[in-house]
mmCIF file of C-alpha atoms in Angstrom:
data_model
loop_
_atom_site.group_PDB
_atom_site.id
_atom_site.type_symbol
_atom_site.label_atom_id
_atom_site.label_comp_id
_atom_site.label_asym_id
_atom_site.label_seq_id
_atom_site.Cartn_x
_atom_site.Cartn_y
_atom_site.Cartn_z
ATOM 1 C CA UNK A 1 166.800 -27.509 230.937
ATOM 2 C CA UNK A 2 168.604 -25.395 233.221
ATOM 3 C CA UNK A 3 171.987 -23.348 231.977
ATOM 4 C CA UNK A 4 174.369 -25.442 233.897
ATOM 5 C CA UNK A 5 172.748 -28.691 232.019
ATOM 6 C CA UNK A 6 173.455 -26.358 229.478
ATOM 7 C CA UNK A 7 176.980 -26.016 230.005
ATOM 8 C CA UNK A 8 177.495 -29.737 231.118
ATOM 9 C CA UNK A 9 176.470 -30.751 228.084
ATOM 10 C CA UNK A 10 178.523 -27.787 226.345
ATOM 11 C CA UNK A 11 181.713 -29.115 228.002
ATOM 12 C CA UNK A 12 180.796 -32.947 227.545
ATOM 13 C CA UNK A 13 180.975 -32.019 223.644
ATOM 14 C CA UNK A 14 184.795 -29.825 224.106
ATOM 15 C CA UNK A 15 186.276 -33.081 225.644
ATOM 16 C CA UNK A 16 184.117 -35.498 223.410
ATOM 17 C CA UNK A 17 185.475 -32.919 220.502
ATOM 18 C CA UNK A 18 189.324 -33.100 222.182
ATOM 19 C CA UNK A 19 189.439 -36.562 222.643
ATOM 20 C CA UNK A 20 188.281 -37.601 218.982
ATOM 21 C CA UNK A 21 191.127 -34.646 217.164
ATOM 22 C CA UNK A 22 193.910 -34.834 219.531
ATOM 23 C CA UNK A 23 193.130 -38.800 220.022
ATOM 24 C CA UNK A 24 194.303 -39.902 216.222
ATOM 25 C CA UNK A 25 197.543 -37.013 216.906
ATOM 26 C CA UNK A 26 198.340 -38.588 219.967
ATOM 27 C CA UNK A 27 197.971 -42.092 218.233
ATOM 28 C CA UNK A 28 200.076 -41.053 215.791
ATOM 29 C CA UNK A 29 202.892 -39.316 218.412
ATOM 30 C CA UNK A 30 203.046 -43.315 219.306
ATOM 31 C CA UNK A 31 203.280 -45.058 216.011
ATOM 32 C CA UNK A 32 206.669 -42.851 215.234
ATOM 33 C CA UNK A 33 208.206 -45.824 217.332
ATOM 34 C CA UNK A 34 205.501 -48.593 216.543
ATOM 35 C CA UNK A 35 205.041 -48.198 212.767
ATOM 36 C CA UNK A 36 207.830 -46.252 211.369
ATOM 37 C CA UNK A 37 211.312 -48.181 210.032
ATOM 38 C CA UNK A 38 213.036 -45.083 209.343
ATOM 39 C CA UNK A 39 213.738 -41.808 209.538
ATOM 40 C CA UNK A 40 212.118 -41.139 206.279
ATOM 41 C CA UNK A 41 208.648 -42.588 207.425
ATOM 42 C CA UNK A 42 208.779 -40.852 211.083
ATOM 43 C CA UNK A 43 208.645 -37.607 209.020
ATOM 44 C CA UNK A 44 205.829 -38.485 207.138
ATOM 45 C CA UNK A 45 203.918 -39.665 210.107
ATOM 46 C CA UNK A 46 204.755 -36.508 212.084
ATOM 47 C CA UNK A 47 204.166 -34.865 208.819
ATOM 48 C CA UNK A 48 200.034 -36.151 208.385
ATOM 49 C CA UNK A 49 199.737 -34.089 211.767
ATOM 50 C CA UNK A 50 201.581 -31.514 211.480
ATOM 51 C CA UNK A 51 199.212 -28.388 210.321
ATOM 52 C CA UNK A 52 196.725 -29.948 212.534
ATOM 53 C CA UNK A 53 198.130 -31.119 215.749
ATOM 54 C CA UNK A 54 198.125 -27.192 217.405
ATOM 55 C CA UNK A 55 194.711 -26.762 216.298
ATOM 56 C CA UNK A 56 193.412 -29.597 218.076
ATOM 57 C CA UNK A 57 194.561 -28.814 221.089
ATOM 58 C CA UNK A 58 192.288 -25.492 221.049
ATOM 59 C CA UNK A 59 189.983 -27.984 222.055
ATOM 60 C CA UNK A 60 191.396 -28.613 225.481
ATOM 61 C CA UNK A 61 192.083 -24.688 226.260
ATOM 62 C CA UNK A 62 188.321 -24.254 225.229
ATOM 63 C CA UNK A 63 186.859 -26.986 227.405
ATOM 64 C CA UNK A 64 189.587 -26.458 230.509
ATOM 65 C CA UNK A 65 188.167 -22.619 230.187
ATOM 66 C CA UNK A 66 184.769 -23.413 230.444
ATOM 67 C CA UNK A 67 184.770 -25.335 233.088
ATOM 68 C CA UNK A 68 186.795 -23.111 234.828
ATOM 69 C CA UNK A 69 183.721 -20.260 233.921
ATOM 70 C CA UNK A 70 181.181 -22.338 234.322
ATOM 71 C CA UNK A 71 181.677 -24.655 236.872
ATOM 72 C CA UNK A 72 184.398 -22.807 239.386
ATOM 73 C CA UNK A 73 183.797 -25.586 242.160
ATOM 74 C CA UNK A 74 184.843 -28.734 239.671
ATOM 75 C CA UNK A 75 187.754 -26.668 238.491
ATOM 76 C CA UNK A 76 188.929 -26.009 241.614
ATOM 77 C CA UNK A 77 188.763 -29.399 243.034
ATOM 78 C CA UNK A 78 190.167 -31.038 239.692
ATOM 79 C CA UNK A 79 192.987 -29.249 239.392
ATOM 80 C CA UNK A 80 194.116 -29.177 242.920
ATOM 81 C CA UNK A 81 193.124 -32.571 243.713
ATOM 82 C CA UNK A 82 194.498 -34.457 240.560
ATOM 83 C CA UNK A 83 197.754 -31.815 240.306
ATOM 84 C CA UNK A 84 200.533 -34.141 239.936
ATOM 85 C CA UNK A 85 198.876 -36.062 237.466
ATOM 86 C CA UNK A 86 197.409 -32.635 235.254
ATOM 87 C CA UNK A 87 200.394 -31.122 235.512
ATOM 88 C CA UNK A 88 202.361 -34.138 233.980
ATOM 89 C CA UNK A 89 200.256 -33.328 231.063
ATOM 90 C CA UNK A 90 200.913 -29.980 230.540
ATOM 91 C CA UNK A 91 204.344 -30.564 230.235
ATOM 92 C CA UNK A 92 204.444 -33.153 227.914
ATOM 93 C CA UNK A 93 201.970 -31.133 225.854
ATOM 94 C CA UNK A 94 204.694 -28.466 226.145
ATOM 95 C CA UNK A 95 207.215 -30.643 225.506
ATOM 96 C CA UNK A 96 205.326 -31.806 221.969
ATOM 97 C CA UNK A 97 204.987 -28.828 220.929
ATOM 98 C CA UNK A 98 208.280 -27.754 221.182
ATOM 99 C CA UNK A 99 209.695 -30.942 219.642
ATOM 100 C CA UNK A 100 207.046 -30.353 216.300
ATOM 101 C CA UNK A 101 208.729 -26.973 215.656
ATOM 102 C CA UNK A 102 212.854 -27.646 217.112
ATOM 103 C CA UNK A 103 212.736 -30.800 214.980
ATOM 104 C CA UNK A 104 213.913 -29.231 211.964
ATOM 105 C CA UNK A 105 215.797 -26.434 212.662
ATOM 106 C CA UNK A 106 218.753 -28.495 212.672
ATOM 107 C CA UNK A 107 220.089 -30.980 210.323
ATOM 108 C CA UNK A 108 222.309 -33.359 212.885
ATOM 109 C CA UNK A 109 220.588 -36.514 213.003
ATOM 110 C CA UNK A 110 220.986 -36.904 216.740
ATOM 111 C CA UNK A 111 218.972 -33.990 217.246
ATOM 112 C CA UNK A 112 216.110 -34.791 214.942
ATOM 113 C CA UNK A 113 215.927 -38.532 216.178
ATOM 114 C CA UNK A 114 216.208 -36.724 220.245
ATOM 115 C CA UNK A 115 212.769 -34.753 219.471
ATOM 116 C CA UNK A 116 211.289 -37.516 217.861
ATOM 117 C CA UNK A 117 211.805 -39.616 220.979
ATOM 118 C CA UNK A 118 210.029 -36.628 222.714
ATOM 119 C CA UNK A 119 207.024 -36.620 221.019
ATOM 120 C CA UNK A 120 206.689 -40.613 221.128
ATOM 121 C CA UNK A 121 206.635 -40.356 225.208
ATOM 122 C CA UNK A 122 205.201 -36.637 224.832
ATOM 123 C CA UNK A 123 202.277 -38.397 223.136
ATOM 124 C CA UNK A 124 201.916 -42.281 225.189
ATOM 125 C CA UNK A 125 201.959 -40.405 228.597
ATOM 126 C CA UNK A 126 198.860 -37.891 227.898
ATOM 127 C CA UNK A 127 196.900 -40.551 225.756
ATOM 128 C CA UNK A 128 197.170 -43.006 229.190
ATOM 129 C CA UNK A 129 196.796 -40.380 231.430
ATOM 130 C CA UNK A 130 193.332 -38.643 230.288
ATOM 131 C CA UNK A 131 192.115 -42.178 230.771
ATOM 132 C CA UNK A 132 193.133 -42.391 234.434
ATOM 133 C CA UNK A 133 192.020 -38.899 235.312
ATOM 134 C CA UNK A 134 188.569 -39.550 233.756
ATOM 135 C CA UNK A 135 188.380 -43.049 235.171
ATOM 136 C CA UNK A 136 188.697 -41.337 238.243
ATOM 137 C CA UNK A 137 186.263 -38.488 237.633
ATOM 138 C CA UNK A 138 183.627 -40.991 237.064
ATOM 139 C CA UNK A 139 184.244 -43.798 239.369
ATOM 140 C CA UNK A 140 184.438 -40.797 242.527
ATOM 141 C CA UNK A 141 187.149 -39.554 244.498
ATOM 142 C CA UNK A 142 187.867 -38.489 247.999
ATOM 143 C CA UNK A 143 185.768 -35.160 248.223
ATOM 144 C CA UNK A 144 184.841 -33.807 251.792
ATOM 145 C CA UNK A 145 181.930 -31.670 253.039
ATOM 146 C CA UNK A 146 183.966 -28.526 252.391
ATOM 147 C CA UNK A 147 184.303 -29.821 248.422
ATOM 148 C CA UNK A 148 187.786 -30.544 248.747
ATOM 149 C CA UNK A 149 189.575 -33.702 247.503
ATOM 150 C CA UNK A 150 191.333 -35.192 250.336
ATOM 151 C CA UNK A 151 192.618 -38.002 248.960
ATOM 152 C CA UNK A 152 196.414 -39.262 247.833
ATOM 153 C CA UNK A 153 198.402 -39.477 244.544
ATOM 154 C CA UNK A 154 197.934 -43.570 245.439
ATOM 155 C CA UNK A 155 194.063 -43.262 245.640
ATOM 156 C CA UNK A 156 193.872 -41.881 241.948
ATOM 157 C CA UNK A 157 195.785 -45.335 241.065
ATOM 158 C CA UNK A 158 193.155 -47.591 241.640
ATOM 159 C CA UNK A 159 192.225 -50.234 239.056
ATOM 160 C CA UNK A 160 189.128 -48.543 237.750
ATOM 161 C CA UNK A 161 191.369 -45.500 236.660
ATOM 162 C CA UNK A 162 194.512 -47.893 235.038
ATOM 163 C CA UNK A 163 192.189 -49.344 233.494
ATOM 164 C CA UNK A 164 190.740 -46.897 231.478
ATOM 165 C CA UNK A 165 194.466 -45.481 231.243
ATOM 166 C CA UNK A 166 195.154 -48.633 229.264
ATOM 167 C CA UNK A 167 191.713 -48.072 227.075
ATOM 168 C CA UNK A 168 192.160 -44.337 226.120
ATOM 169 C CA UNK A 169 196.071 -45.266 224.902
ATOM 170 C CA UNK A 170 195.070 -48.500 222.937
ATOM 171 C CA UNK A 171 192.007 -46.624 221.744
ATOM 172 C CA UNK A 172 194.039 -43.363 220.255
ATOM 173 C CA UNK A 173 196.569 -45.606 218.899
ATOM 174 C CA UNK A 174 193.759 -47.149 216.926
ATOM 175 C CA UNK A 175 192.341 -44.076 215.930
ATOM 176 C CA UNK A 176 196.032 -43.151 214.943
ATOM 177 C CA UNK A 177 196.660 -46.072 212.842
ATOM 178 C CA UNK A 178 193.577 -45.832 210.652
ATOM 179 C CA UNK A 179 194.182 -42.208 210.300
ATOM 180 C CA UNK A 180 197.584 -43.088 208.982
ATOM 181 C CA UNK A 181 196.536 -45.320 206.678
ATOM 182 C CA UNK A 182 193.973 -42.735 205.686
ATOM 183 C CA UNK A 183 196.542 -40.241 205.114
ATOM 184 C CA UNK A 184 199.390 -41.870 203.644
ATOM 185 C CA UNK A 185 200.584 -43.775 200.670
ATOM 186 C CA UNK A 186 202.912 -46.932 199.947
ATOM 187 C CA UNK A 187 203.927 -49.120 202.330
ATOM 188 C CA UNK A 188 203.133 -47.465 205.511
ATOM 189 C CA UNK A 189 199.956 -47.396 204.601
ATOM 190 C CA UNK A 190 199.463 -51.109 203.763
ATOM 191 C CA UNK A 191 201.257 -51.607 207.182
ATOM 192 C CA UNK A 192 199.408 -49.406 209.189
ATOM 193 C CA UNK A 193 196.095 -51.374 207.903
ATOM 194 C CA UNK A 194 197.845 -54.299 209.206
ATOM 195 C CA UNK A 195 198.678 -52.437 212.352
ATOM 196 C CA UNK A 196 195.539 -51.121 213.140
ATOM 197 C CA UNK A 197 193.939 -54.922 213.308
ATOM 198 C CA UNK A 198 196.228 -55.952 216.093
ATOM 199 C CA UNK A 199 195.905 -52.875 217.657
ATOM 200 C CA UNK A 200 192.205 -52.463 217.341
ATOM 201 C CA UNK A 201 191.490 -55.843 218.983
ATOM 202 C CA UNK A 202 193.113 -54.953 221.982
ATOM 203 C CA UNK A 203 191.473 -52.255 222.258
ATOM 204 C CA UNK A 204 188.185 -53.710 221.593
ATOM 205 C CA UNK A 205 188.848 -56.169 224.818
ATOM 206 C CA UNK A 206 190.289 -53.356 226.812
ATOM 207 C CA UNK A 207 187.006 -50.857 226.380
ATOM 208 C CA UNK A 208 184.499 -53.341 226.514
ATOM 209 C CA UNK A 209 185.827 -54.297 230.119
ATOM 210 C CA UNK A 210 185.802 -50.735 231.510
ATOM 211 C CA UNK A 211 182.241 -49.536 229.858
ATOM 212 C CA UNK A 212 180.997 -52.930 231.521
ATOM 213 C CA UNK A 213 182.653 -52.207 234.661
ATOM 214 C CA UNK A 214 181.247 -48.705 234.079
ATOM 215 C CA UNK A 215 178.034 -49.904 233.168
ATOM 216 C CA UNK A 216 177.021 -51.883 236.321
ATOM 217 C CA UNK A 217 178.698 -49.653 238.649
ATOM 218 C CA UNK A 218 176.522 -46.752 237.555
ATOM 219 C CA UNK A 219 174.925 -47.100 234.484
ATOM 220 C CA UNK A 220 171.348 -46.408 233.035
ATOM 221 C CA UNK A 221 169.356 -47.265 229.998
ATOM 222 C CA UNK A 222 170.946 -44.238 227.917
ATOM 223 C CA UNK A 223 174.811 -44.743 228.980
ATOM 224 C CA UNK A 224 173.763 -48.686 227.854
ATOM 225 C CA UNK A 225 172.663 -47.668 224.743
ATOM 226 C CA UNK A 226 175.917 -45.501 224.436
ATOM 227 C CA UNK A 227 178.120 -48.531 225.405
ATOM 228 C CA UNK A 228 176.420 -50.441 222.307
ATOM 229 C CA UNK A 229 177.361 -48.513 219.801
ATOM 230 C CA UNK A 230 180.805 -47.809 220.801
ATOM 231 C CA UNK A 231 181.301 -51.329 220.438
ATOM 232 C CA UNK A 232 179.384 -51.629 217.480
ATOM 233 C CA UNK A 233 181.460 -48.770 215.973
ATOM 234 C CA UNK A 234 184.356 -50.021 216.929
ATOM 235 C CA UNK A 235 183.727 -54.011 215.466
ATOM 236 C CA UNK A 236 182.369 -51.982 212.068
ATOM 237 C CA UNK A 237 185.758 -49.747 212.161
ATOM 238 C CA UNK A 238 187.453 -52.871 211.840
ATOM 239 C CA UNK A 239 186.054 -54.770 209.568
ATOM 240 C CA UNK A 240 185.900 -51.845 207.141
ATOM 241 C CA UNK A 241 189.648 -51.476 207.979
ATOM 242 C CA UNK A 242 190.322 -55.157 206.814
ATOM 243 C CA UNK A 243 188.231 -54.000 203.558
ATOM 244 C CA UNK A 244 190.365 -51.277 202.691
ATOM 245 C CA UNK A 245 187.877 -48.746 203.483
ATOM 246 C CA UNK A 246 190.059 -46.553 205.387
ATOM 247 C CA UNK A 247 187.657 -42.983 205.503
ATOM 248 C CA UNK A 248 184.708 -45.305 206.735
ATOM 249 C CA UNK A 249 186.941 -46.785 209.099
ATOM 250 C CA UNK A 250 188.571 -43.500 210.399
ATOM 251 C CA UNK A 251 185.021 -42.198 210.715
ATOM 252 C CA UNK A 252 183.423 -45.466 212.356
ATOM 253 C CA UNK A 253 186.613 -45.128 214.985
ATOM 254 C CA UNK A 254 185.539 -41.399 215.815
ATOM 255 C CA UNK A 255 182.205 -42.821 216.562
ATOM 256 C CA UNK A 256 183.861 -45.087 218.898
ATOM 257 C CA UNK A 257 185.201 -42.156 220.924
ATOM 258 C CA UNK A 258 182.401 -40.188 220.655
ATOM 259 C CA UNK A 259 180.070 -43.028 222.338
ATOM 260 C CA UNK A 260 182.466 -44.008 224.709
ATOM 261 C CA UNK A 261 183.296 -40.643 226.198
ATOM 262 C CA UNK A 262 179.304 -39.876 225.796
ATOM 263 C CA UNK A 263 178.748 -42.960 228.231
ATOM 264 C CA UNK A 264 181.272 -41.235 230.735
ATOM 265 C CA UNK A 265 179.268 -38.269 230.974
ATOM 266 C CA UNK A 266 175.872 -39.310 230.549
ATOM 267 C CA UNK A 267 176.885 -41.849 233.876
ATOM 268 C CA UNK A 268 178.455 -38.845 236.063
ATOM 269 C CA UNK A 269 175.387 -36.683 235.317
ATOM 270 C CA UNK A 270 174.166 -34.683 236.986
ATOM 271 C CA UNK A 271 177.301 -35.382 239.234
ATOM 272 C CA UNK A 272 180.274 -33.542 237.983
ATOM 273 C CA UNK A 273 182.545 -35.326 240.548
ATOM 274 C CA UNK A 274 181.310 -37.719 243.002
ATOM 275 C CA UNK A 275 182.738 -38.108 246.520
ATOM 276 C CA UNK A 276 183.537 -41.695 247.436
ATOM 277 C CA UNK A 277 183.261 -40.633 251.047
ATOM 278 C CA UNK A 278 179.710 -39.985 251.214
ATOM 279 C CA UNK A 279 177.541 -39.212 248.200
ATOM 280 C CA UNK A 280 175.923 -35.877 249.850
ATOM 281 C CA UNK A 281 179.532 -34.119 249.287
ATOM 282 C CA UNK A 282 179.369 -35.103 245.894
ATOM 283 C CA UNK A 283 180.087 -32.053 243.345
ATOM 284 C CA UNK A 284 177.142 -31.573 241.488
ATOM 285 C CA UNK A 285 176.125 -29.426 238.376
ATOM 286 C CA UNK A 286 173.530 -27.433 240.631
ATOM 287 C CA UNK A 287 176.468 -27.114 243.724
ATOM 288 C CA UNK A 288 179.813 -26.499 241.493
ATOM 289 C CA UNK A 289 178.269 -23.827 239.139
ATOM 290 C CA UNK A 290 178.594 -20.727 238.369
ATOM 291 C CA UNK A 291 176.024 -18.231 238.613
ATOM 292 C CA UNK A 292 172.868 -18.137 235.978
ATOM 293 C CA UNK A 293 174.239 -14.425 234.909
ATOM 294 C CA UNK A 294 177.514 -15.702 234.328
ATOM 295 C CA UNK A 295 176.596 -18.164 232.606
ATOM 296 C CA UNK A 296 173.921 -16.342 230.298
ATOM 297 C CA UNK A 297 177.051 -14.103 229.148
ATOM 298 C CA UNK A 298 179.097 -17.282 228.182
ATOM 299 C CA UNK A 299 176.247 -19.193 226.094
ATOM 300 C CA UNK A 300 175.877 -15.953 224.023
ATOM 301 C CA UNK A 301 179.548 -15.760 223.426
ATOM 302 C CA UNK A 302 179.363 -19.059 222.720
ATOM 303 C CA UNK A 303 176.858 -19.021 219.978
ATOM 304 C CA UNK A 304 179.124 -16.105 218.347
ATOM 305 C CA UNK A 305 182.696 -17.863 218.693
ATOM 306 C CA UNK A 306 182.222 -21.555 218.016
ATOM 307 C CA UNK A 307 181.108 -21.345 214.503
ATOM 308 C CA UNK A 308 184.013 -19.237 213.506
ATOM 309 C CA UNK A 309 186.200 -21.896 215.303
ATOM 310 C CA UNK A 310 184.588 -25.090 213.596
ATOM 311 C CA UNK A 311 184.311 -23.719 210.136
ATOM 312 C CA UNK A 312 188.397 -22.631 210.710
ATOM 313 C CA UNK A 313 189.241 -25.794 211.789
ATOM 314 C CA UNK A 314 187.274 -27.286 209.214
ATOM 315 C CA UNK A 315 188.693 -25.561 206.292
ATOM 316 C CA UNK A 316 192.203 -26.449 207.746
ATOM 317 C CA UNK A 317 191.369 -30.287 207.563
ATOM 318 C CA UNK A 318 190.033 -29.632 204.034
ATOM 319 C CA UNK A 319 193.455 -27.694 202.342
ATOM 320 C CA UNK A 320 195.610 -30.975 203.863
ATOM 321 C CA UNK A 321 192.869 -33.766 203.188
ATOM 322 C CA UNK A 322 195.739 -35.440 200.633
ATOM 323 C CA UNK A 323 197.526 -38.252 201.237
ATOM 324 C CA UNK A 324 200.956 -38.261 201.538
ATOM 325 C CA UNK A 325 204.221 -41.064 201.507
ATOM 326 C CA UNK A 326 208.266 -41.001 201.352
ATOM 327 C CA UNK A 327 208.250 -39.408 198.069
ATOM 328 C CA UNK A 328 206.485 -36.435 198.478
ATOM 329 C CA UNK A 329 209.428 -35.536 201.261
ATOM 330 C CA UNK A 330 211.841 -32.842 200.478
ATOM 331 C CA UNK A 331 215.462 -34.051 199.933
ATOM 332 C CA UNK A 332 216.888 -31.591 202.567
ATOM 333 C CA UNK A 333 216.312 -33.282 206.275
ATOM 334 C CA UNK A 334 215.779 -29.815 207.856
#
């Protein structure tokens, strides 16, 4: 296997990583305005993400750098081709962020309940979004011989890409719910369980659709095998939720994700972006990468850095694994 296989693979598991962490944050972003009743149980919903939610998106910086090392090409045409869209994203990331740490410094209601709101739509509009710009990446855009996208904001809209707009949201909101019922205590919890049924179903119709649609418009024998168990994982993640088995369902959802964005990849490969307009423009890991000194420098400092990351990230998750509800909330608001 060559080093840009290497490094396809390598970035396949940052997004696979991003999409299962910041998946069940986003998720949760949405149930402040699905699930909660009050003001009391928006807090401790924003609250079961709150050491967590930063640290997640590390994930994104990491896998938006390496493509940016590794692949220049695909970087290049990404970002300039699906701007609008990318940079929609960053500022409701920006937006969340802010709105997680201006929440509380002060105690008017108005305010609080104003940054809430944020992070609801600061957490719907990147959860559809990904979807669309990976529906995209995989079903081909507009590319020319020079590399370039030369295509419209309209041509990114295309059924394919709402599509699996639609499945990433209802998807994270599932992963959400069953994290929240995982993490809290009381009634929320008994009504996210509830929740997450409704939710999950949808969902369940929604992804099936687009990995079939994926599947026979450029599918193999591994992205099928993929496609299975997503669906499998995603049947046994509810029927554990219905048991009460919340970790096994959590977990079984994460498989979910992990399949489903595995099938993604493994049917671009070894196309990083394929060109609608004629299939010899088409980026490619051999055409878009970076050179094999380059990327001999970044595996090494890749082997040193990531285990530091994982086991820090890791330990995080452990010192906040408890549940929490209502009463565990400090009387002050701010």
């Amino acid at each position: 296997m060559e080093l840009h296989d290497v490094w396809f693979v390598l970035i396949a598991v940052l997004w696979t990583g991003y999409f299962f962490l910041e998946g069940f944050d986003f998720g949760v972003g949405v149930l402040t305005k699905l699930l909660a009743r009050d003001r009391a149980e928006k807090r401790v919903l924003i609250n079961t993400i709150g050491p967590v939610w930063d640290g997640n998106e590390v994930w994104l910086l990491t896998a938006g750098g390496a493509t940016f090392a590794a692949f220049p090409e695909w970087y290049a045409t990404l970002f300039s081709g699906f701007y609008l869209p990318l940079l929609v994203i960053l500022v409701c990331l920006i937006v969340r962020g802010v709105a997680f740490e201006y929440r509380v410094k002060r105690p008017e209601e108005r305010w609080q309940r104003n940054w809430e709101t944020a992070i609801f739509w600061t957490s719907l509009i990147p959860a559809f979004l990904w979807g669309v710009a990976f529906g995209n990446i995989v079903h081909g855009v507009k590319i020319d011989r020079d590399l370039e996208y030369v295509g419209s904001l309209w041509d990114l809209l295309n059924p394919y890409a709402l599509l699996g707009g639609l499945v990433t949201l209802t998807l994270f909101t599932f992963h959400g719910t069953v994290f929240t019922a995982l993490k809290t205590v009381g009634a929320i919890r008994e009504r996210a369980r509830t929740l997450a049924l409704r939710v999950g179903l949808v969902a369940a119709v929604l992804a099936l659709a687009f990995m079939t649609w994926t599947q026979a418009d450029s599918g193999d024998a591994k992205s099928l095998v993929a496609l299975v168990v997503a669906v499998a994982a995603l049947v046994a993640a509810l029927t554990a939720n219905q048991a009460g088995r919340e970790g096994w369902s959590f977990a079984l959802s994460g498989v979910t994700i992990v399949a489903a964005v595995a099938m993604l990849f493994l049917t671009l490969f070894p196309n990083v972006m394929p060109s609608t307009l004629n299939a010899d423009w088409s980026l490619t890991v051999t055409n878009a990468s970076s050179s094999a000194y380059t990327l001999k420098i970044m595996t090494w400092l890749a082997v040193i850095a990531t285990p530091v990351v994982l086991l820090y990230q890791g330990w995080t998750y452990w010192v906040f694994r408890k549940r929490i509800g209502t009463q565990h909330l400090a009387d002050a608001a701010h």
